XYZ file of C-alpha atoms in Angstrom:
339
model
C 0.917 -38.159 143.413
C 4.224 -37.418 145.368
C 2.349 -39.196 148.578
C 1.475 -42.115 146.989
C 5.354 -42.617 146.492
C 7.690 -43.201 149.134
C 9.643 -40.007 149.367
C 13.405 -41.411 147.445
C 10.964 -42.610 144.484
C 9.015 -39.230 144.289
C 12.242 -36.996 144.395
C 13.634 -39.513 141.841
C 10.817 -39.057 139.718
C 10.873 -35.153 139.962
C 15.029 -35.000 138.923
C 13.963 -36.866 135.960
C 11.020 -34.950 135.171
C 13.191 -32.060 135.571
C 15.982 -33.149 133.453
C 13.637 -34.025 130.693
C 12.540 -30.741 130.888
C 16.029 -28.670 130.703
C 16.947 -31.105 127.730
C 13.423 -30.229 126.072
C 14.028 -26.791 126.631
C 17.954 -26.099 125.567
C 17.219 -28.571 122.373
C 17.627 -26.018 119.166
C 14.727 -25.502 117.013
C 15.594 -25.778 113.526
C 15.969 -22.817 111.366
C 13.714 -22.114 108.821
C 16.705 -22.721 106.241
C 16.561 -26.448 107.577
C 13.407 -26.677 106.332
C 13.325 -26.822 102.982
C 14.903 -29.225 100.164
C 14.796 -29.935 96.215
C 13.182 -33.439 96.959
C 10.470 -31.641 99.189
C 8.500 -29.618 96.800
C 8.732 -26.621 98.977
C 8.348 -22.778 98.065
C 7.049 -20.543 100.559
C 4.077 -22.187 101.251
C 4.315 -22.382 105.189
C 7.140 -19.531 105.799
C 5.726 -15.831 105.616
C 9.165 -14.509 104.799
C 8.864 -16.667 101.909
C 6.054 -15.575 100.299
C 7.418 -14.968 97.182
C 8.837 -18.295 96.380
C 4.608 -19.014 96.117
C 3.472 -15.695 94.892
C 5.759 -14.326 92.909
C 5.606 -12.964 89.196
C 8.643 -13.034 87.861
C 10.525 -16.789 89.678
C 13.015 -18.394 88.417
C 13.418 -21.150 86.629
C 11.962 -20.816 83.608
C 11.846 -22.844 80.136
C 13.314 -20.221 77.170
C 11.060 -20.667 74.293
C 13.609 -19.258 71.585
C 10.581 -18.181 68.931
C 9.620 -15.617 72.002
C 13.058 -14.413 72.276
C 14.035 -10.554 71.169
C 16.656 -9.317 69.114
C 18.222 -6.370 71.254
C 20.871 -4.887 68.880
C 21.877 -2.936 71.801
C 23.276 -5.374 74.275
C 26.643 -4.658 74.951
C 29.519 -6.836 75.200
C 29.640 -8.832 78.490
C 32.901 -7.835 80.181
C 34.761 -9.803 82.910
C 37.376 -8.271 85.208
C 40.072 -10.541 87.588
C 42.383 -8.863 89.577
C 45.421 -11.219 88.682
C 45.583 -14.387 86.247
C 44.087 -17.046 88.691
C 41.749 -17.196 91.284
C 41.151 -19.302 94.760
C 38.673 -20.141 96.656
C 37.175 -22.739 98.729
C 34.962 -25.210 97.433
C 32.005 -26.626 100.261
C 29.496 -29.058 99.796
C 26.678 -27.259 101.446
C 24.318 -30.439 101.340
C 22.292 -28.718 98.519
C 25.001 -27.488 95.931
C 28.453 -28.023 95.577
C 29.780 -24.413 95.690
C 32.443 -22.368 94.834
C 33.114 -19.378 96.775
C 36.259 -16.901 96.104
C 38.996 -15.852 98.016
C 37.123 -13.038 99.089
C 40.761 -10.723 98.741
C 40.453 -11.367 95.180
C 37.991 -9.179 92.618
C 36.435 -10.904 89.940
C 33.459 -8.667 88.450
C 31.417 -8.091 85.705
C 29.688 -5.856 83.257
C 28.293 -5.379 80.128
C 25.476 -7.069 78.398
C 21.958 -6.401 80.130
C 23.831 -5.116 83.656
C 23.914 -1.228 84.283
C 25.998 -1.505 87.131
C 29.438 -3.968 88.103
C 28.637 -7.038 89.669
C 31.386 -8.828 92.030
C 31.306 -12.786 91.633
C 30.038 -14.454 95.219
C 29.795 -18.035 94.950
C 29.650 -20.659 91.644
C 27.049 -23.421 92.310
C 26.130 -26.713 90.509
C 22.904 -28.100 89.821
C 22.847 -31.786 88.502
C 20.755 -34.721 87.887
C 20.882 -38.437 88.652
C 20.078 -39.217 85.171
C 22.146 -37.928 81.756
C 20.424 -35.326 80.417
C 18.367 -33.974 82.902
C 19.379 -31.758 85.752
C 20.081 -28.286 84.778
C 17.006 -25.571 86.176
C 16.724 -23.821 82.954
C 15.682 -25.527 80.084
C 15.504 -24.271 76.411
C 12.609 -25.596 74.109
C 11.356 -27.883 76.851
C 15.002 -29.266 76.433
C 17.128 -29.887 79.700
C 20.879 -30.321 80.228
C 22.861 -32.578 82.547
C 23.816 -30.067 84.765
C 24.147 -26.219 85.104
C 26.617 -23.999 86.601
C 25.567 -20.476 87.931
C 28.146 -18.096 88.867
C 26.197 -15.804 91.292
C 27.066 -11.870 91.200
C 25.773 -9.177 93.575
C 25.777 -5.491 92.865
C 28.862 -3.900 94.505
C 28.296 -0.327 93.387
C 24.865 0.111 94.776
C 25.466 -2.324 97.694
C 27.845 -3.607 100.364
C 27.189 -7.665 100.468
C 25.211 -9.858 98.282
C 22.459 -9.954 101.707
C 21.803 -6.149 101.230
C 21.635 -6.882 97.349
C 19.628 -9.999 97.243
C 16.454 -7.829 98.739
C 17.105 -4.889 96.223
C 16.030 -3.722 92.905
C 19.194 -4.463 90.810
C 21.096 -6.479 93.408
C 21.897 -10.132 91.926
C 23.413 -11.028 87.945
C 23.316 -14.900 87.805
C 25.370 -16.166 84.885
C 24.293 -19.917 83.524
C 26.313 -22.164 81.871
C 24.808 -25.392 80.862
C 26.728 -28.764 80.814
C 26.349 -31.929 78.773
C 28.234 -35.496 79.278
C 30.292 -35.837 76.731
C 32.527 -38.640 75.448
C 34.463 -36.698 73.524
C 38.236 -35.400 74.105
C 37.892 -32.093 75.475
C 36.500 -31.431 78.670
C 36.015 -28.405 80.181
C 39.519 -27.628 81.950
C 37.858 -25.838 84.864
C 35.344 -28.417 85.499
C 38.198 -30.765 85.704
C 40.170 -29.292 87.803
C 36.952 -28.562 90.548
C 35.888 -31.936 89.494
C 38.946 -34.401 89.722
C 39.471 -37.218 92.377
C 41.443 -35.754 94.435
C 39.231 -32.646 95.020
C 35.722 -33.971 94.616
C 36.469 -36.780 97.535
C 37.559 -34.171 99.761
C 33.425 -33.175 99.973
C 31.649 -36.158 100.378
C 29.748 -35.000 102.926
C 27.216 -32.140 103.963
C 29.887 -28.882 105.679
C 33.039 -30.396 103.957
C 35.446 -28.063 102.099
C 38.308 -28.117 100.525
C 40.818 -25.126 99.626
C 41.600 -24.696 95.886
C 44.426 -22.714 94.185
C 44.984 -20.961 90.823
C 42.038 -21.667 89.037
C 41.150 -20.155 85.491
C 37.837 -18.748 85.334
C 37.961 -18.252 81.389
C 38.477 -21.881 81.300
C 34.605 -22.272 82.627
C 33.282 -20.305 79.720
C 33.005 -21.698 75.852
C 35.276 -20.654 73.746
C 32.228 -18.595 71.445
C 28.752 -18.065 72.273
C 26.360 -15.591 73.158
C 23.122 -15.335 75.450
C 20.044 -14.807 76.305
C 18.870 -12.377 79.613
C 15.662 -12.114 81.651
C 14.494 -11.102 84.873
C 13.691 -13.123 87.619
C 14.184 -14.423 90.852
C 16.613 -16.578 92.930
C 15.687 -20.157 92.802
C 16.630 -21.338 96.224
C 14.317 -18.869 99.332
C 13.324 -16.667 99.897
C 13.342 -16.157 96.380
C 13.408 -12.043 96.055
C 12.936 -11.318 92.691
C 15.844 -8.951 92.084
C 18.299 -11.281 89.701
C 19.229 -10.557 86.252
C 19.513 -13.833 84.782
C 22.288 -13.937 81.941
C 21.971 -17.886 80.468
C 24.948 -18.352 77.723
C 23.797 -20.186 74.555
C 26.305 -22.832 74.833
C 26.806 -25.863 76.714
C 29.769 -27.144 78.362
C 31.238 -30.675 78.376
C 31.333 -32.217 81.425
C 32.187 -35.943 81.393
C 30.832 -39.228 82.434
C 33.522 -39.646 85.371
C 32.443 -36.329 86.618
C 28.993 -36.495 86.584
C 29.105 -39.773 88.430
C 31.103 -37.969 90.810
C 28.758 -35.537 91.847
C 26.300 -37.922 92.397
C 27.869 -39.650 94.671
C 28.051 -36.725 97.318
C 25.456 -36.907 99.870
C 23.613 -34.295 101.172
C 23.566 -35.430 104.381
C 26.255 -35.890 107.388
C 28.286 -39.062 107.690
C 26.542 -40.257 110.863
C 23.138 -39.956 108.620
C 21.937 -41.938 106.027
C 23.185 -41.850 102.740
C 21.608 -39.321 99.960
C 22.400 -38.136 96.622
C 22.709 -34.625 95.863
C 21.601 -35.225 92.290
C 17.917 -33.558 91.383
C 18.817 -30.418 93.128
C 16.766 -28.093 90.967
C 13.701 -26.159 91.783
C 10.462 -26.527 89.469
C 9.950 -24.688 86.334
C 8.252 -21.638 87.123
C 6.200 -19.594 84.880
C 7.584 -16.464 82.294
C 4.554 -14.655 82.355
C 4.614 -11.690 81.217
C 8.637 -11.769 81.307
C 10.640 -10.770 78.114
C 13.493 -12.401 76.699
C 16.298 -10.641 74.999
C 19.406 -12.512 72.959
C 22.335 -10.691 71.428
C 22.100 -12.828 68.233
C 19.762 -12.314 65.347
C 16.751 -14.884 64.977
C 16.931 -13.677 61.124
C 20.415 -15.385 60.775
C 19.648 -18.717 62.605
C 22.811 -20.480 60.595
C 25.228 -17.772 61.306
C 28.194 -19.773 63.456
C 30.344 -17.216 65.850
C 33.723 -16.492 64.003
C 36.950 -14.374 65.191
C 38.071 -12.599 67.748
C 34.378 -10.594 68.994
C 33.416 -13.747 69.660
C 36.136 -15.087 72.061
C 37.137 -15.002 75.438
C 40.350 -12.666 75.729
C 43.451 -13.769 77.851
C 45.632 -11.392 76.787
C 47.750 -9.521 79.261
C 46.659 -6.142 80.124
C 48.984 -2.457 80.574
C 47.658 -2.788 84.431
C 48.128 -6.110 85.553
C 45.178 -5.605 87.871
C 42.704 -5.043 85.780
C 41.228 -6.981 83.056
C 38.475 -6.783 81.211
C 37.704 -9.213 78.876
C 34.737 -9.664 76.191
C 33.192 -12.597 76.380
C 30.473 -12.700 73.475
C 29.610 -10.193 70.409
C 25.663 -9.621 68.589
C 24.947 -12.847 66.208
C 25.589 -15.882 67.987
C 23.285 -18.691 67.173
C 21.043 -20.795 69.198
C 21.900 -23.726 67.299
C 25.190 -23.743 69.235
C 22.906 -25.204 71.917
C 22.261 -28.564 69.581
C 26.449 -29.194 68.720
């Protein structure tokens, strides 16, 4: 066809074709991590290394029926340990969470409960819906919350990083607070301070971040409860099935202002087109054959938690580097869930 040409058009026509080719061939392909999103019912259905986000036996989320739950009188205390009174950390939106990730200089660990082994906290995420009481992944009695805030462990005694732990048998502890909009005159301090104006702006798009300083991470907790513990799976992929799910009994109050906040962060860049973040929760997935154990007694359903073994502890250790703190005791009720 180069004949039929006169010989400037033909060589024209070959640059181009040439051009289009070298900007064909340097264009990235995406990742398979761009692939996937909350709004796209996706789990491992076209990505081998995925496999178990499809196949798996013991996923995550799941609904708690309480009338399935055990009694395990042997649960001991959960036990948190900060190196120092505050923490920072730097809080991203990451287009699919907002999320919390720790100075990594500072220690903040825990123990107890259903974990054999000291977990070191990696990142705090929040899951959230566009509408009021809907959102959270985990429900309870078919009942869901307005959002859900998981403060993701991996095992540091058996393994370096959370990668090496995520893929092995006792790797990941994934603690679950739930969170309800509340009216009412006592927000939860840490939400606030993660959630207020001035921080929550700085994030309003997909790779922002913003640096935080002296946070509390008591503050995040309720001031009693207890919990209930399974094992599953992370919910985001590839979904290895190596996290010891700790959900407290609970729920936080997060308020009106601040859930409308969060749903106005996009999960997109700022040269792309607008879209909520809201609804980022994977499916319900099934318990199987899955037990769940509480540290409160189903025969005392009315019993309401009472002193000090059933508070979070701020008091000021001998070694100001070390603290360990108990953050629930046996009989908590599940009707803490309804206040």
């Amino acid at each position: 066809w180069q004949e039929a040409l006169p010989a400037g058009s033909a060589r024209a026509a070959v640059a181009a074709a040439a051009a289009a080719a070298a900007e064909m061939q340097f264009v990235p392909a995406k990742t398979y991590e761009d692939w996937w999103a909350y709004k796209e019912t996706l789990h491992g259905s076209f990505v081998p290394a995925w496999s178990l986000c499809a196949i798996g036996k013991r996923q995550s989320p799941v609904d708690v029926n309480t009338s399935q739950m055990i009694f395990d009188p042997f649960l001991p205390p959960l036990r948190l340990s900060i190196g120092g009174k505050k923490i920072s950390g730097t809080m991203y939106n990451t287009g699919r969470h907002v999320s919390f990730r720790p100075d990594p200089v500072q220690l903040v660990n825990v123990s107890g409960g259903p974990l054999p082994y000291s977990h070191r906290l990696q990142e705090i995420r929040l899951h959230f819906g566009s509408e009021d009481g809907f959102g959270s992944e985990h429900r309870i009695d078919g009942d869901s919350f307005s959002a859900e805030v998981q403060l993701i462990h991996y095992n540091q005694e058996l393994y370096p990083n959370i990668s090496e732990a995520s893929r092995n048998p006792n790797g990941l502890a994934v603690i679950s607070i739930f969170a309800n909009v509340s009216i009412g005159p006592n927000p939860n301090s840490f939400l606030t301070r993660l959630l207020n104006r001035e921080t929550i702006t700085r994030i309003s798009y997909k790779n922002d971040a913003y640096l935080l300083h002296d946070l509390s991470l008591e503050d995040l907790y309720p001031e009693t409860f207890g919990f209930i513990t399974y094992q599953g799976s992370m919910s985001t992929p590839p979904c290895y099935e190596t996290a010891t799910w700790i959900l407290i009994d609970r729920p936080i109050n997060i308020t009106s202002v601040q859930i409308h906040s969060l749903r106005l962060l996009s999960q997109n860049l700022p040269s792309q087109i607008f879209r909520s973040m809201s609804d980022n929760s994977r499916p319900l997935q099934p318990l199987l054959h899955r037990s769940l154990r509480g540290n409160r007694d189903p025969r005392r359903p009315t019993k309401r938690c009472k002193g000090a073994s059933y508070r979070l502890h701020g008091m000021q250790p001998r070694n100001p580097m070390l603290r360990l703190l108990p953050l629930h005791s046996h009989s908590t009720s599940l009707s803490l869930f309804f206040f």
